[in-house]
Amino acid sequence: MKRLAKQRLQAARSASWPDTWRKLSCWPAKDAPGDVALTFAFDGAERTYRLGIPTGYDPDTPAPLALNLHGAGSNAFQASTYSDLPARAAEFGVITVTPDAIEGRWDLGPADPDDAFLVALVTDVAAHYCVDLTRVHAVGMSLGAWRAGATACRHSDLFASAVLVTVE
């Protein structure tokens, strides 16, 4: 599956990506539409996240993806609920991925375990759903904004943009 996601990413970077994209198979949704809690095995641990699949998900049409990161002391459920991002994004056909940080706090280093986890999670979702890898966006609130910005900048080949929300 990771190989397929990497092929899609390479195709998205090429000048003729629409033709190459059509040759790669996308996957039907294995989860029901809506915002559902799931787990992802990473680095020997089960990490939790929420996956928002739009009601109109079409496995033949690449969909944009938004990675939604919560602030310190919060969690994926609260980020999904308070931001309403999964529901709002679904209106526009956007898949959302809202992971939980370990103990409610994202690591602060630019190249740390959370950075690798987030890229692996996005790659895994792209391997199981038809994700448009030219429209992957990072969204973060408070400490999640810092993590989203650091990850999006470090992996600018994967992330098209970053939306950072902070509170003073």
XYZ file of N, CA and C in Angstrom, residues 17-162:
438
model
N 0.925 14.410 -14.750
C 0.293 13.658 -13.677
C -1.145 13.268 -13.937
N -2.002 14.050 -14.641
C -3.378 13.564 -14.828
C -3.440 12.227 -15.575
N -2.591 12.058 -16.606
C -2.592 10.800 -17.347
C -2.069 9.662 -16.482
N -1.000 9.914 -15.749
C -0.411 8.889 -14.890
C -1.381 8.532 -13.775
N -2.056 9.542 -13.209
C -2.986 9.329 -12.105
C -4.083 8.353 -12.505
N -4.612 8.533 -13.719
C -5.705 7.677 -14.167
C -5.293 6.215 -14.267
N -4.005 5.957 -14.448
C -3.521 4.587 -14.567
C -3.367 3.911 -13.215
N -3.347 4.695 -12.150
C -3.206 4.150 -10.796
C -4.591 3.894 -10.224
N -4.736 2.781 -9.543
C -6.058 2.461 -9.004
C -6.275 3.166 -7.670
N -7.493 3.620 -7.467
C -7.897 4.167 -6.183
C -8.754 3.119 -5.500
N -9.008 3.337 -4.228
C -9.702 2.327 -3.430
C -11.065 2.816 -3.002
N -12.055 1.909 -2.960
C -13.356 2.295 -2.412
C -13.226 2.528 -0.906
N -14.130 3.313 -0.373
C -14.093 3.590 1.067
C -14.342 2.315 1.849
N -13.453 2.019 2.795
C -13.662 0.838 3.635
C -14.362 1.222 4.929
N -14.451 2.515 5.190
C -15.131 3.009 6.382
C -16.360 3.797 5.956
N -17.366 3.792 6.799
C -18.595 4.516 6.500
C -18.320 6.015 6.450
N -19.113 6.758 5.668
C -18.958 8.218 5.670
C -19.166 8.758 7.073
N -18.547 9.879 7.345
C -18.645 10.500 8.659
C -17.279 10.558 9.309
N -17.242 10.941 10.557
C -16.013 11.108 11.323
C -15.902 9.930 12.293
N -15.024 8.971 11.985
C -14.935 7.748 12.784
C -13.568 7.613 13.455
N -13.553 6.997 14.632
C -12.318 6.759 15.376
C -11.652 5.491 14.854
N -10.335 5.565 14.591
C -9.560 4.433 14.092
C -8.207 4.386 14.787
N -7.465 3.320 14.552
C -6.100 3.216 15.066
C -5.142 2.979 13.914
N -3.885 3.333 14.153
C -2.829 3.191 13.158
C -1.577 2.708 13.883
N -1.025 1.579 13.445
C 0.201 1.049 14.059
C 1.389 1.831 13.521
N 2.139 2.437 14.442
C 3.312 3.208 14.045
C 4.401 3.060 15.099
N 5.570 2.689 14.656
C 6.750 2.624 15.516
C 6.490 1.770 16.761
N 5.807 0.642 16.557
C 5.566 -0.299 17.638
C 4.428 0.064 18.569
N 3.667 1.100 18.248
C 2.558 1.514 19.114
C 1.300 1.735 18.279
N 0.164 1.572 18.918
C -1.115 1.883 18.275
C -1.424 3.347 18.548
N -1.523 4.136 17.482
C -1.887 5.547 17.614
C -3.336 5.702 17.171
N -4.048 6.611 17.786
C -5.457 6.819 17.460
C -5.632 8.070 16.615
N -6.665 8.032 15.779
C -7.001 9.184 14.952
C -8.452 9.079 14.523
N -8.967 10.169 13.996
C -10.310 10.204 13.445
C -10.194 10.418 11.950
N -11.020 9.704 11.200
C -11.016 9.804 9.744
C -12.389 10.268 9.288
N -12.409 11.383 8.595
C -13.655 11.931 8.074
C -13.763 11.650 6.583
N -14.714 10.813 6.226
C -14.956 10.465 4.821
C -16.238 11.172 4.380
N -16.158 11.984 3.316
C -17.372 12.667 2.845
C -18.429 11.671 2.368
N -19.677 12.014 2.543
C -20.779 11.159 2.104
C -20.666 10.845 0.620
N -20.258 11.802 -0.177
C -20.167 11.610 -1.622
C -18.823 11.112 -2.101
N -18.036 10.482 -1.227
C -16.719 9.992 -1.635
C -16.848 9.098 -2.867
N -16.042 9.383 -3.877
C -16.037 8.621 -5.123
C -14.638 8.042 -5.318
N -14.476 6.723 -5.274
C -13.151 6.122 -5.399
C -12.511 6.323 -6.774
N -13.256 6.883 -7.714
C -12.710 7.163 -9.043
C -12.285 8.617 -9.198
N -12.512 9.423 -8.162
C -12.167 10.846 -8.223
C -11.240 11.193 -7.062
N -10.009 11.606 -7.341
C -9.092 11.982 -6.256
C -9.670 13.120 -5.410
N -9.663 12.923 -4.097
C -10.222 13.906 -3.158
C -9.093 14.600 -2.408
N -9.267 15.892 -2.103
C -8.281 16.573 -1.255
C -8.319 15.998 0.163
N -7.260 16.227 0.916
C -7.161 15.728 2.288
C -6.673 16.849 3.194
N -7.291 16.975 4.366
C -6.858 17.939 5.380
C -6.434 17.185 6.632
N -5.200 17.418 7.065
C -4.666 16.863 8.307
C -4.951 17.897 9.391
N -5.766 17.550 10.386
C -6.271 18.479 11.393
C -5.631 18.174 12.743
N -4.786 19.067 13.246
C -4.042 18.816 14.492
C -4.571 19.659 15.647
N -4.847 19.003 16.757
C -5.380 19.667 17.953
C -4.293 20.401 18.719
N -4.721 21.251 19.639
C -3.804 21.979 20.499
C -3.378 21.150 21.703
N -2.465 21.713 22.503
C -1.948 21.030 23.689
C -3.065 20.753 24.679
N -3.058 19.547 25.239
C -4.043 19.161 26.231
C -5.390 18.774 25.641
N -5.516 18.837 24.338
C -6.765 18.480 23.680
C -6.622 17.092 23.066
N -7.549 16.715 22.196
C -7.475 15.422 21.530
C -8.207 15.484 20.190
N -8.161 14.401 19.459
C -8.752 14.353 18.117
C -10.262 14.552 18.159
N -10.931 13.941 19.133
C -12.384 14.092 19.226
C -12.757 15.556 19.427
N -12.076 16.224 20.361
C -12.371 17.637 20.607
C -12.061 18.490 19.379
N -10.945 18.210 18.715
C -10.579 18.983 17.523
C -11.622 18.808 16.422
N -12.106 17.597 16.241
C -13.141 17.346 15.236
C -14.453 18.032 15.614
N -14.806 17.938 16.891
C -16.078 18.481 17.364
C -16.077 20.008 17.382
N -15.063 20.604 18.010
C -15.054 22.057 18.176
C -14.775 22.801 16.877
N -13.918 22.254 16.040
C -13.616 22.930 14.775
C -14.701 22.675 13.734
N -15.398 21.551 13.872
C -16.408 21.113 12.906
C -15.781 20.899 11.519
N -14.455 20.743 11.494
C -13.765 20.596 10.216
C -14.207 19.365 9.424
N -14.349 18.188 10.036
C -14.779 17.039 9.232
C -16.111 17.267 8.513
N -17.078 17.850 9.208
C -18.392 18.097 8.590
C -18.296 19.175 7.516
N -17.600 20.267 7.808
C -17.476 21.363 6.841
C -16.664 20.933 5.627
N -15.583 20.221 5.864
C -14.732 19.763 4.760
C -15.482 18.774 3.878
N -16.309 17.930 4.496
C -17.074 16.931 3.744
C -18.009 17.596 2.734
N -18.496 18.786 3.066
C -19.367 19.524 2.139
C -18.655 19.812 0.822
N -17.315 19.859 0.870
C -16.519 20.160 -0.319
C -15.767 18.936 -0.827
N -16.115 17.755 -0.299
C -15.486 16.519 -0.754
C -14.098 16.274 -0.211
N -13.753 16.922 0.898
C -12.418 16.804 1.490
C -12.410 15.718 2.563
N -11.452 14.817 2.485
C -11.214 13.807 3.513
C -10.444 14.484 4.648
N -10.819 14.215 5.895
C -10.071 14.779 7.021
C -9.446 13.668 7.857
N -8.259 13.949 8.362
C -7.532 13.043 9.240
C -7.166 13.859 10.477
N -7.669 13.440 11.630
C -7.438 14.172 12.880
C -6.806 13.223 13.895
N -5.479 13.233 13.996
C -4.799 12.303 14.916
C -4.711 12.838 16.347
N -4.483 11.908 17.260
C -4.219 12.244 18.661
C -2.712 12.324 18.878
N -2.277 13.365 19.579
C -0.888 13.438 20.026
C -0.739 12.536 21.252
N 0.455 12.051 21.490
C 0.697 11.247 22.688
C 0.594 12.150 23.908
N -0.261 11.748 24.847
C -0.515 12.501 26.073
C -0.935 13.947 25.787
N -1.586 14.168 24.659
C -2.142 15.478 24.342
C -1.167 16.543 23.894
N 0.110 16.164 23.650
C 1.116 17.167 23.262
C 1.934 16.677 22.071
N 2.042 17.550 21.070
C 2.872 17.248 19.911
C 4.330 17.517 20.242
N 5.237 16.715 19.696
C 6.675 16.970 19.847
C 7.011 18.276 19.145
N 8.010 18.983 19.670
C 8.347 20.298 19.139
C 9.493 20.297 18.128
N 10.238 19.215 18.005
C 11.357 19.200 17.057
C 10.875 19.113 15.622
N 11.634 19.678 14.682
C 11.215 19.634 13.278
C 11.233 18.223 12.689
N 12.159 17.393 13.120
C 12.250 16.014 12.599
C 12.212 15.058 13.782
N 11.027 14.869 14.342
C 10.872 14.036 15.527
C 9.873 12.919 15.243
N 9.581 12.077 16.223
C 8.642 10.975 15.979
C 7.258 11.416 15.501
N 6.748 12.545 15.991
C 5.433 13.001 15.534
C 5.477 13.394 14.060
N 6.556 13.999 13.625
C 6.706 14.359 12.217
C 6.616 13.100 11.345
N 7.362 12.088 11.701
C 7.354 10.827 10.948
C 5.985 10.157 11.025
N 5.350 10.192 12.200
C 4.014 9.614 12.364
C 3.005 10.289 11.446
N 3.001 11.611 11.390
C 2.016 12.330 10.580
C 2.189 12.038 9.095
N 3.419 11.992 8.626
C 3.665 11.671 7.218
C 3.252 10.230 6.930
N 3.566 9.318 7.830
C 3.179 7.912 7.643
C 1.659 7.760 7.644
N 0.973 8.502 8.503
C -0.482 8.426 8.570
C -1.112 8.944 7.273
N -0.654 10.080 6.790
C -1.176 10.623 5.530
C -0.899 9.645 4.390
N 0.298 9.071 4.361
C 0.655 8.101 3.322
C -0.239 6.872 3.395
N -0.538 6.416 4.603
C -1.409 5.251 4.774
C -2.832 5.543 4.295
N -3.360 6.698 4.649
C -4.708 7.057 4.195
C -4.725 7.156 2.668
N -3.682 7.750 2.087
C -3.595 7.865 0.625
C -3.480 6.500 -0.047
N -2.957 5.515 0.668
C -2.844 4.167 0.111
C -4.180 3.428 0.138
N -5.107 3.892 0.976
C -6.395 3.217 1.120
C -7.572 3.984 0.530
N -7.376 5.229 0.182
C -8.425 6.070 -0.384
C -7.857 6.816 -1.583
N -8.736 7.329 -2.403
C -8.318 8.064 -3.591
C -8.051 9.521 -3.198
N -6.821 9.801 -2.792
C -6.435 11.128 -2.317
C -5.678 11.856 -3.424
N -6.053 13.099 -3.648
C -5.332 13.953 -4.587
C -4.099 14.481 -3.863
N -2.951 13.915 -4.168
C -1.729 14.275 -3.440
C -1.173 15.644 -3.816
N -1.845 16.359 -4.709
C -1.472 17.750 -4.964
C -2.308 18.685 -4.097
N -3.267 18.105 -3.331
C -4.138 18.914 -2.475
C -4.233 18.314 -1.077
N -3.075 18.128 -0.458
C -2.999 17.678 0.935
C -2.628 18.906 1.760
N -3.425 19.192 2.781
C -3.253 20.417 3.564
C -3.106 20.082 5.042
N -2.298 20.855 5.750
C -2.121 20.697 7.193
C -2.837 21.852 7.891
N -3.620 21.509 8.914
C -4.373 22.492 9.683
C -4.044 22.256 11.146
N -3.802 23.338 11.890
C -3.491 23.145 13.303
C -3.974 24.290 14.164
N -4.323 23.937 15.403
C -4.760 24.909 16.402
C -3.740 24.950 17.529
N -3.253 26.137 17.880
C -2.339 26.329 18.994
C -1.064 25.484 18.798
N -0.754 24.557 19.720
C 0.438 23.728 19.541
C 0.323 22.877 18.273
N -0.895 22.511 17.916
C -1.125 21.801 16.667
C -0.751 22.653 15.462
N -0.895 23.982 15.587
C -0.491 24.887 14.502
C 1.021 24.830 14.318
N 1.741 24.796 15.441
C 3.197 24.702 15.345
C 3.589 23.398 14.661
N 2.982 22.301 15.086
C 3.310 20.987 14.506
C 2.915 20.938 13.025
N 1.742 21.483 12.686
C 1.285 21.495 11.288
C 2.238 22.307 10.423
N 2.654 23.468 10.911
C 3.582 24.309 10.150
C 4.928 23.653 9.964
N 5.474 23.074 11.031
C 6.781 22.413 10.947
C 6.738 21.222 9.995
N 5.687 20.415 10.088
C 5.571 19.232 9.229
C 5.332 19.632 7.779
N 4.455 20.604 7.547
C 4.172 21.044 6.177
C 5.410 21.652 5.522
N 6.167 22.428 6.262
C 7.386 23.028 5.700
C 8.458 21.977 5.439
N 8.622 21.066 6.363
C 9.631 20.009 6.197
C 9.276 19.075 5.047
N 8.001 18.897 4.782
C 7.536 17.973 3.737
C 6.716 18.739 2.695
N 7.315 19.780 2.155
C 6.611 20.616 1.176
C 6.309 19.865 -0.118
N 6.939 18.709 -0.313
C 6.605 17.873 -1.471
C 5.279 17.143 -1.263
N 4.797 17.063 -0.030
C 3.550 16.375 0.285
C 2.415 17.355 0.586
N 2.720 18.444 1.296
C 1.690 19.385 1.725
C 1.627 20.603 0.804
N 0.431 20.907 0.346
C 0.214 22.053 -0.539
C 0.106 23.352 0.259
N -0.385 23.258 1.499
C -0.550 24.460 2.326
C -0.640 24.083 3.796
N -0.559 25.125 4.615
C -0.758 24.959 6.063
C -1.640 26.106 6.544
